[in-house]
Coordinates of C-alpha atoms in Angstrom, one line a residue:
M180 CA 69.5 23.6 140.3
S181 CA 67.6 21.5 138.0
Q182 CA 63.1 21.0 139.3
T183 CA 62.9 17.5 138.2
G184 CA 61.4 14.5 139.9
T185 CA 65.7 13.7 140.5
R186 CA 65.6 16.5 143.2
I187 CA 63.9 17.1 146.3
V188 CA 62.1 20.4 145.7
P189 CA 60.3 22.8 148.4
G190 CA 56.6 23.7 147.5
L191 CA 54.1 22.6 144.4
D192 CA 55.3 23.8 141.3
G193 CA 55.1 21.3 138.6
A194 CA 54.5 18.5 140.7
P195 CA 52.3 15.9 139.1
E196 CA 48.2 16.0 139.4
S197 CA 47.3 12.3 138.7
V198 CA 50.0 9.5 140.2
D199 CA 49.9 6.1 141.4
L200 CA 50.7 6.6 144.8
V201 CA 50.7 9.6 147.1
V202 CA 52.7 9.4 150.4
V203 CA 52.1 12.0 153.1
G204 CA 54.5 12.9 156.0
L205 CA 58.2 12.6 154.7
G206 CA 59.9 11.2 158.1
V207 CA 62.0 7.5 157.3
T208 CA 58.6 5.7 157.5
G209 CA 57.0 8.1 154.4
A210 CA 60.3 8.3 152.9
G211 CA 60.4 4.6 152.6
V212 CA 57.3 4.0 151.4
A213 CA 58.5 6.0 148.9
L214 CA 61.6 4.6 147.9
D215 CA 59.8 1.6 147.6
A216 CA 56.8 2.0 145.5
V217 CA 58.9 4.2 142.9
A218 CA 61.4 0.8 143.0
R219 CA 58.4 -1.2 141.8
G220 CA 57.7 1.0 139.1
L221 CA 55.2 3.0 140.8
S222 CA 54.6 6.6 139.9
V223 CA 54.7 8.2 143.2
L224 CA 54.3 11.9 144.6
A225 CA 55.7 12.7 148.6
V226 CA 54.9 15.5 150.2
D227 CA 55.5 16.9 153.9
A228 CA 54.1 20.2 155.1
H229 CA 57.2 20.8 156.7
D230 CA 60.7 19.4 155.8
L231 CA 62.1 16.4 155.2
A232 CA 62.7 14.6 159.1
F233 CA 61.0 16.8 160.6
G234 CA 59.0 15.1 163.2
T235 CA 59.9 12.3 165.2
S236 CA 62.2 10.6 162.8
R237 CA 64.8 13.1 163.9
W238 CA 64.5 12.6 167.5
S239 CA 65.9 9.3 167.8
S240 CA 68.8 7.6 170.0
K241 CA 70.3 7.1 166.3
L242 CA 70.7 3.3 167.1
V243 CA 69.8 0.8 165.1
H244 CA 68.4 -1.9 167.8
G245 CA 68.6 -5.3 167.3
G246 CA 65.1 -5.9 169.1
L247 CA 66.6 -7.3 172.6
R248 CA 64.4 -5.0 174.7
Y249 CA 61.4 -6.6 173.0
L250 CA 62.8 -10.3 173.3
A251 CA 62.7 -9.3 177.3
N252 CA 59.5 -8.4 176.9
G253 CA 58.0 -11.6 175.7
Q254 CA 57.7 -9.7 171.9
V255 CA 59.8 -12.7 170.0
G256 CA 57.9 -11.5 166.7
V257 CA 59.2 -7.9 166.7
A258 CA 62.8 -8.7 168.3
H259 CA 63.1 -10.9 165.0
E260 CA 62.1 -8.4 162.7
S261 CA 64.0 -5.7 164.4
A262 CA 67.2 -8.2 164.2
V263 CA 66.9 -8.8 160.7
E264 CA 65.8 -5.1 159.7
R265 CA 69.0 -3.9 161.4
G266 CA 71.3 -6.6 159.7
V267 CA 69.6 -5.3 156.1
L268 CA 70.6 -1.3 157.1
M269 CA 73.9 -2.6 158.2
E270 CA 75.0 -5.2 155.3
V271 CA 72.9 -4.0 152.2
T272 CA 71.1 -0.3 152.0
A273 CA 73.4 1.7 154.2
P274 CA 76.6 0.5 155.4
H275 CA 77.7 4.1 155.1
L276 CA 75.1 5.8 157.6
T277 CA 75.9 3.1 160.1
R278 CA 78.3 1.2 162.1
P279 CA 79.2 -1.2 164.8
M280 CA 78.6 0.3 168.4
P281 CA 79.9 -1.7 171.2
Y282 CA 78.5 -0.9 174.4
V283 CA 79.3 -2.1 178.1
V284 CA 76.8 -2.9 181.0
P285 CA 78.9 -2.2 184.3
F286 CA 78.4 -4.0 187.0
D287 CA 78.3 -2.1 190.0
S288 CA 77.5 -2.0 193.5
S289 CA 73.8 -1.3 192.5
V290 CA 73.9 -4.6 189.9
G291 CA 73.6 -7.7 192.3
R292 CA 74.6 -11.1 191.2
L293 CA 70.9 -11.9 190.1
M294 CA 71.1 -8.8 187.8
A295 CA 74.5 -9.4 186.1
G296 CA 73.4 -12.9 185.1
I297 CA 70.1 -11.7 183.8
T298 CA 72.2 -9.4 181.7
R299 CA 74.4 -11.7 180.5
A300 CA 71.5 -14.0 179.6
G301 CA 70.2 -11.2 177.6
M302 CA 72.9 -10.0 175.7
W303 CA 73.6 -14.1 174.6
A304 CA 69.9 -13.6 173.6
G305 CA 70.6 -10.9 171.6
D306 CA 73.2 -12.4 169.8
G307 CA 70.9 -15.6 169.1
L308 CA 68.8 -12.7 167.2
R309 CA 72.0 -11.5 165.4
R310 CA 72.4 -15.3 164.0
G311 CA 68.8 -15.6 163.2
A312 CA 68.8 -12.6 161.3
R313 CA 72.1 -14.0 159.7
T314 CA 74.0 -11.0 160.5
D315 CA 77.8 -11.8 159.6
H316 CA 79.9 -11.7 163.3
E317 CA 82.2 -9.3 161.7
T318 CA 79.8 -7.1 161.4
L319 CA 77.9 -7.2 165.0
P320 CA 80.6 -9.7 167.2
R321 CA 79.7 -12.0 169.9
P322 CA 79.2 -10.4 173.6
R323 CA 81.5 -11.0 176.3
R324 CA 82.4 -10.5 179.8
L325 CA 85.3 -7.8 180.6
S326 CA 87.6 -7.5 183.6
T327 CA 87.3 -4.3 185.7
T328 CA 90.5 -3.0 184.1
E329 CA 88.9 -4.1 180.3
T330 CA 85.8 -1.9 181.1
L331 CA 87.9 1.2 182.1
Q332 CA 89.8 1.0 179.6
L333 CA 87.0 1.8 177.3
A334 CA 84.9 3.6 179.8
P335 CA 87.5 5.5 182.3
A336 CA 85.0 7.9 183.4
L337 CA 83.1 5.2 185.1
R338 CA 82.9 5.3 189.1
R339 CA 85.9 2.6 190.3
S340 CA 84.6 2.1 193.6
G341 CA 82.5 -1.5 193.5
L342 CA 83.4 -1.9 189.8
R343 CA 83.4 -5.2 189.1
G344 CA 83.7 -5.7 185.1
S345 CA 81.3 -6.0 182.7
M346 CA 79.2 -7.4 179.8
M347 CA 80.2 -6.0 176.4
A348 CA 78.0 -6.6 173.3
W349 CA 77.5 -4.9 170.4
D350 CA 74.6 -3.1 168.2
G351 CA 74.1 -0.7 165.7
Q352 CA 74.6 3.2 165.2
L353 CA 73.4 5.6 163.0
E354 CA 75.8 8.7 161.8
D355 CA 72.3 10.5 162.1
D356 CA 69.1 9.6 162.1
A357 CA 67.9 12.2 160.0
R358 CA 70.8 11.9 157.6
L359 CA 69.0 8.3 156.8
V360 CA 65.5 9.9 155.9
I361 CA 67.6 12.2 153.4
T362 CA 69.3 9.6 152.1
L363 CA 66.0 7.8 151.3
A364 CA 64.6 10.5 149.9
R365 CA 67.2 11.3 147.5
T366 CA 67.3 8.0 146.3
A367 CA 63.5 7.8 145.7
A368 CA 63.9 11.0 143.6
S369 CA 66.7 9.2 141.3
Y370 CA 64.2 6.3 140.7
G371 CA 61.5 9.1 139.3
A372 CA 59.7 9.9 142.4
H373 CA 58.6 13.5 142.9
V374 CA 59.8 14.6 146.5
R375 CA 58.2 17.7 147.6
T376 CA 58.6 19.5 150.9
R377 CA 56.6 22.3 152.3
A378 CA 53.1 21.1 150.5
R379 CA 50.5 21.1 153.3
V380 CA 47.4 18.0 152.4
L381 CA 44.4 20.2 153.7
S382 CA 42.6 16.7 153.3
A383 CA 43.1 12.8 151.8
T384 CA 40.8 10.2 150.4
G385 CA 42.1 7.0 149.2
T386 CA 42.1 8.5 146.1
R387 CA 42.9 12.3 146.1
V388 CA 44.6 14.6 148.2
E389 CA 44.2 18.6 148.4
L390 CA 47.2 20.5 149.0
R391 CA 48.6 23.6 149.7
D392 CA 51.9 25.5 149.0
E393 CA 53.7 26.5 151.9
T394 CA 56.9 28.4 150.3
V395 CA 56.7 32.0 150.2
D396 CA 56.4 32.2 146.2
G397 CA 54.0 29.6 145.9
R398 CA 51.5 32.2 148.0
G399 CA 49.5 29.5 149.3
A400 CA 48.7 27.8 146.4
T401 CA 46.5 24.8 146.5
R402 CA 46.5 22.3 144.2
T403 CA 44.1 18.4 144.1
V404 CA 46.0 15.6 143.1
S405 CA 44.2 12.6 142.4
A406 CA 45.9 9.2 142.9
R407 CA 45.1 5.7 143.0
A408 CA 46.1 4.9 146.7
V409 CA 46.7 7.2 149.4
V410 CA 49.2 6.4 152.3
N411 CA 49.0 8.2 155.3
A412 CA 52.9 8.1 156.8
T413 CA 52.3 11.2 159.5
G414 CA 53.1 9.2 162.5
V415 CA 52.2 11.1 165.7
W416 CA 49.9 13.1 163.6
A417 CA 48.4 10.4 161.8
D418 CA 44.9 11.0 163.5
T419 CA 44.6 14.1 161.8
L420 CA 44.0 12.7 158.7
A421 CA 42.3 9.7 159.8
A422 CA 40.2 10.1 162.6
E423 CA 39.8 6.0 163.0
V424 CA 43.2 5.7 164.2
S425 CA 43.6 5.8 167.8
L426 CA 47.4 7.0 169.2
R427 CA 48.9 7.4 172.8
P428 CA 52.1 9.3 172.1
S429 CA 54.9 9.3 174.5
R430 CA 57.8 11.4 175.1
G431 CA 61.7 10.3 174.7
T432 CA 63.9 12.6 176.1
H433 CA 67.8 12.7 175.5
L434 CA 70.6 15.2 176.2
V435 CA 73.4 16.4 174.6
L436 CA 76.6 16.8 176.6
R437 CA 80.1 18.0 175.7
A438 CA 82.5 14.8 175.5
D439 CA 84.6 16.1 178.2
S440 CA 81.8 15.4 180.5
A441 CA 82.8 11.9 180.1
P442 CA 86.1 11.8 178.9
G443 CA 87.7 8.8 177.0
L444 CA 84.6 7.1 175.9
R445 CA 85.6 4.3 173.3
A446 CA 82.1 2.7 173.7
A447 CA 78.7 3.2 174.6
V448 CA 77.4 2.9 178.6
F449 CA 74.5 1.8 178.8
C450 CA 73.4 2.8 183.3
P451 CA 71.1 0.5 185.0
V452 CA 68.1 2.1 186.1
P453 CA 68.0 1.3 190.0
G454 CA 65.0 -0.9 191.1
A455 CA 64.1 -1.6 187.1
T456 CA 65.2 -5.0 186.0
N457 CA 65.3 -4.2 182.4
R458 CA 65.6 -0.5 181.9
F459 CA 68.8 1.6 181.2
V460 CA 70.4 4.8 180.3
M461 CA 72.8 5.2 177.6
V462 CA 75.5 7.4 177.2
L463 CA 75.8 6.9 173.3
P464 CA 79.5 8.8 172.2
Q465 CA 79.0 10.7 168.8
P466 CA 82.2 11.2 166.1
D467 CA 81.7 15.2 166.5
G468 CA 82.9 15.0 169.8
T469 CA 79.1 15.4 172.0
L470 CA 77.2 12.8 173.9
Y471 CA 73.9 11.9 173.7
V472 CA 72.2 10.5 176.6
G473 CA 68.9 8.9 176.8
L474 CA 66.2 8.3 177.0
T475 CA 62.8 8.8 179.2
D476 CA 59.1 7.0 178.2
E477 CA 56.5 9.2 179.1
P478 CA 53.1 9.6 178.5
A479 CA 52.3 13.0 176.3
D480 CA 48.8 14.1 176.4
G481 CA 47.0 16.9 174.6
Q482 CA 47.7 18.4 171.5
V483 CA 50.9 17.0 169.4
P484 CA 53.6 20.2 169.3
D485 CA 55.4 20.3 166.1
V486 CA 58.6 20.1 168.1
P487 CA 58.1 18.6 171.2
Q488 CA 60.3 20.0 174.7
P489 CA 61.8 18.3 177.4
T490 CA 60.9 18.5 180.5
E491 CA 63.1 19.1 183.6
P492 CA 61.7 16.1 185.5
E493 CA 63.5 13.8 182.5
I494 CA 66.8 16.0 182.2
G495 CA 67.0 15.5 186.4
F496 CA 66.5 11.4 186.0
L497 CA 68.5 11.0 183.1
L498 CA 71.5 13.3 184.7
D499 CA 71.0 11.2 188.6
V500 CA 71.0 7.6 186.5
V501 CA 74.3 8.5 184.9
S502 CA 75.7 10.3 187.4
A503 CA 75.4 7.1 190.0
A504 CA 77.6 5.0 187.5
F505 CA 80.2 7.9 186.4
A506 CA 82.8 9.3 188.9
R507 CA 82.2 12.8 188.2
P508 CA 78.5 13.9 189.1
L509 CA 76.8 15.5 186.0
H510 CA 75.2 18.8 186.7
R511 CA 72.4 20.5 184.7
G512 CA 75.4 23.0 183.5
D513 CA 76.5 20.1 181.7
V514 CA 73.8 20.3 178.9
V515 CA 74.2 22.0 176.2
G516 CA 71.7 21.0 174.1
A517 CA 68.2 18.5 174.7
Y518 CA 65.5 17.2 172.7
A519 CA 62.6 15.1 173.0
G520 CA 60.6 13.0 170.3
L521 CA 57.1 11.5 170.3
R522 CA 56.4 7.9 169.9
P523 CA 53.5 7.2 167.9
L524 CA 52.1 4.1 170.0
L525 CA 48.9 2.6 168.7
H526 CA 46.2 2.8 171.6
A527 CA 45.2 -0.4 172.7
P528 CA 41.7 -1.3 173.0
D529 CA 42.5 -2.0 176.9
G530 CA 44.0 1.4 177.2
S531 CA 47.5 -0.5 177.5
T532 CA 50.5 0.4 175.0
A533 CA 52.7 -2.0 176.2
D534 CA 52.3 -4.8 173.8
L535 CA 51.8 -2.8 170.6
S536 CA 54.4 0.0 171.3
R537 CA 57.2 -1.5 168.8
R538 CA 54.9 -3.2 166.4
H539 CA 53.1 -1.4 163.2
A540 CA 50.1 -1.5 161.4
V541 CA 48.3 -0.9 158.2
L542 CA 44.8 0.6 158.6
T543 CA 42.3 0.7 156.5
G544 CA 39.9 3.8 156.6
P545 CA 36.3 4.3 155.6
T546 CA 37.7 6.0 152.0
G547 CA 40.5 3.7 151.7
L548 CA 43.1 6.0 153.2
L549 CA 45.8 4.1 154.2
T550 CA 47.4 4.2 157.6
V551 CA 50.9 3.1 158.6
V552 CA 51.7 3.6 161.6
G553 CA 53.2 2.5 164.8
G554 CA 56.8 0.5 164.4
K555 CA 60.1 2.5 165.3
L556 CA 63.1 3.9 162.9
T557 CA 64.7 0.2 162.3
T558 CA 62.1 -1.5 161.2
Y559 CA 60.4 1.6 158.5
R560 CA 61.8 -0.9 155.3
R561 CA 59.2 -3.7 156.6
M562 CA 56.6 -0.9 157.5
A563 CA 56.6 0.7 153.9
E564 CA 56.9 -3.2 152.5
D565 CA 53.6 -3.7 154.2
A566 CA 52.2 -0.2 153.6
V567 CA 53.0 -0.6 149.8
D568 CA 51.6 -4.3 149.7
A569 CA 48.4 -3.0 151.0
A570 CA 47.8 -0.1 148.8
V571 CA 48.9 -2.4 145.6
A572 CA 46.3 -5.2 146.5
Q573 CA 43.1 -2.2 147.7
A574 CA 43.8 -0.5 144.3
G575 CA 44.8 -3.5 141.7
L576 CA 48.1 -2.0 140.9
D577 CA 50.4 -3.6 138.5
A578 CA 53.7 -3.5 140.3
A579 CA 56.7 -5.8 140.9
P580 CA 57.4 -7.5 144.3
C581 CA 59.3 -5.1 147.0
R582 CA 62.9 -4.7 146.4
T583 CA 64.0 -3.0 149.1
A584 CA 65.9 -5.4 151.0
A585 CA 68.7 -5.8 148.3
L586 CA 68.4 -1.9 146.6
P587 CA 71.4 0.2 149.0
L588 CA 70.7 3.8 148.9
L589 CA 72.6 6.5 147.1
G590 CA 76.0 6.4 148.3
A591 CA 76.0 3.0 149.8
A592 CA 78.9 0.4 149.2
P593 CA 80.6 -2.4 151.2
R594 CA 82.8 -1.0 154.3
R595 CA 86.5 -2.6 153.0
V596 CA 85.3 0.2 149.8
L597 CA 84.2 2.9 152.2
A598 CA 87.3 2.2 154.1
E599 CA 89.8 3.1 150.8
L600 CA 87.7 6.1 149.7
E601 CA 90.1 9.3 149.6
E602 CA 87.5 11.8 150.5
P603 CA 87.7 13.4 154.0
A604 CA 86.4 10.9 156.1
R605 CA 83.5 13.2 157.8
L606 CA 82.0 12.8 154.4
V607 CA 82.3 9.5 153.7
R608 CA 80.8 8.9 157.0
R609 CA 77.8 11.0 155.9
Y610 CA 77.5 10.1 152.2
G611 CA 79.8 6.7 151.5
T612 CA 80.5 6.9 147.9
D613 CA 78.4 10.1 147.1
A614 CA 81.2 12.2 149.0
A615 CA 83.4 12.9 145.8
L616 CA 80.4 14.0 144.4
V617 CA 79.2 16.9 147.6
L618 CA 82.8 18.3 146.7
H619 CA 82.5 18.6 143.0
S620 CA 79.2 19.9 143.5
A621 CA 80.1 22.4 146.0
R622 CA 82.9 23.9 143.6
T623 CA 81.0 23.7 140.7
V624 CA 78.2 26.4 143.0
S625 CA 80.4 28.2 144.9
G626 CA 83.7 28.5 142.7
L627 CA 85.5 28.4 146.1
T628 CA 88.7 26.3 147.4
D629 CA 88.9 22.3 148.6
D630 CA 90.5 24.5 151.6
E631 CA 87.5 26.5 152.1
L632 CA 84.8 24.1 151.4
L633 CA 86.0 21.8 153.7
A634 CA 87.3 23.8 157.0
P635 CA 85.1 23.8 159.5
I636 CA 82.2 26.3 159.5
A637 CA 83.0 27.7 163.2
D638 CA 84.9 27.0 166.0
G639 CA 83.8 23.8 167.4
V640 CA 81.7 23.2 164.5
P641 CA 82.9 20.3 162.6
V642 CA 79.8 20.5 159.6
T643 CA 81.8 22.1 156.4
L644 CA 80.4 24.5 153.6
A645 CA 80.4 21.6 151.1
E646 CA 78.1 20.1 153.1
L647 CA 75.6 23.3 153.5
L648 CA 76.1 23.8 149.5
F649 CA 75.2 20.2 148.8
G650 CA 72.0 20.5 151.0
I651 CA 70.7 23.0 149.2
T652 CA 71.6 22.0 145.6
H653 CA 70.6 18.1 146.1
E654 CA 69.0 17.6 149.0
G655 CA 65.8 20.3 148.6
A656 CA 66.8 22.9 151.7
L657 CA 65.3 25.9 151.5
D658 CA 66.5 27.4 154.5
V659 CA 68.7 28.0 157.5
D660 CA 66.6 25.8 159.7
D661 CA 66.3 23.2 156.9
L662 CA 70.7 23.5 156.7
L663 CA 71.4 23.8 160.5
D664 CA 68.2 21.5 162.3
R665 CA 67.9 18.8 159.6
R666 CA 70.9 18.3 157.2
T667 CA 73.4 18.9 159.7
R668 CA 72.2 18.2 163.4
V669 CA 74.5 21.5 164.3
G670 CA 70.9 23.2 166.0
L671 CA 71.1 20.3 168.6
V672 CA 73.6 22.5 170.5
P673 CA 72.3 25.7 170.5
A674 CA 75.2 27.9 171.1
D675 CA 76.9 25.7 168.4
R676 CA 73.9 26.6 165.9
R677 CA 74.6 30.2 166.9
L678 CA 77.9 29.9 165.6
A679 CA 77.0 28.8 162.5
V680 CA 74.0 30.5 161.3
P681 CA 76.5 32.9 159.1
A682 CA 77.8 30.0 157.6
A683 CA 74.4 29.1 156.6
E684 CA 73.1 32.0 155.1
R685 CA 76.3 32.3 153.2
A686 CA 75.7 28.9 151.4
L687 CA 72.1 29.9 150.4
E688 CA 73.6 33.4 149.1
L689 CA 76.4 31.5 146.9
C690 CA 73.1 28.9 145.9
A691 CA 71.5 31.9 144.9
S692 CA 74.0 33.5 142.7
S693 CA 75.0 30.5 140.6
L694 CA 71.2 30.4 139.7
S695 CA 70.8 34.3 139.2

């Protein structure tokens, strides 16, 4: 594997000592900043203490939201921005990693006529956001009212008693949130950015960072890198580098269920939370035979952990809401996995986070360190643009205008082109036109047949050995955790993860042998 700027590399060996811009944090925002900056012609070093998508960016609902919730809260600007960025992702930059997702809001006995009317009005307002963002109706069709029969065709597991139809609308769904981050990082590296994992920032100012190599071979070596500008994109950990940033994290918990817990779902279901007018629990079918159920919104006080944990009360709340809408009650035993993410919410002066909960800000510290914080996954590109604009202005950098709204990520192509690719559907969903590269690279590294490379790595685990090998050769995976918890998402179901460990170890051994 080449140790150059065109690859994602663990550790600091060969990293530059001086660049135009250092980006700290390789979640979706940091990876987006790295791509934006390098695409403008700047030299870039992007680092993370752990791995790509290690933090909040891998714990989302895997959706590309259009901003309807924010419109309901009166945040028109945030709603419009979300709808615009959803359209950019789905139609320009990442059609291979996104897909239209139909969803229904069932009108059962818990939903009165007034609430049903509000829901219908809200969905049509959401379609207004789509039109305002100029997203084609073929990408996201218009909402419509469904009869009870039509509703049950899409969601046969719903409780039939008292069901009087539903409203159906469309939003965007990601194949995988971590895969978006990894593809952003790969794309940034392909333009020449130096992308380094296992490189911890010990201190940072507006013009320098002190780094420590966290790899075993690096043995804790330190290095100081000078820069014209430094962007802190560490999300919920932003205040550890910038004391002037005040955050109030909130925790969002999701459950993972097998598809047979709510069989036959052909659309997502948004279950109304009893007593709330604008809150739902989502049941989101996944192409790998699982369902995600979420999410909660609870204050997360105290020290920020590397990996947040769901609480039993949150798990119980999600199960109770979904059980009220479905024919078969869900129990704790149906939960095969659970995960929680911390949202980096800005702390408002009056102590409220409601107004700022999905707005982002670029803040300048006393040393000139720039911190980008707030926002959400869907609007990462706009956050990155604003951060790089601020860096260019502050440091007087000679940079081209932002290009990322029209810059396809690696593997991107129009949906009609993707539909005609001959590679296996799973690889196309996760790598787009790079599916052929994934398979070719795996053949070269391993010498194995396609049958071996494309077979599921374990019973009930659809991940292939080809994907694991590509994670190592092209995506900077260093160990089993990187492969199973970030490059693929097997780790969301602990039982599946245990079955997959031998395949991950085999992939690492095959790559090590090919380099020796």
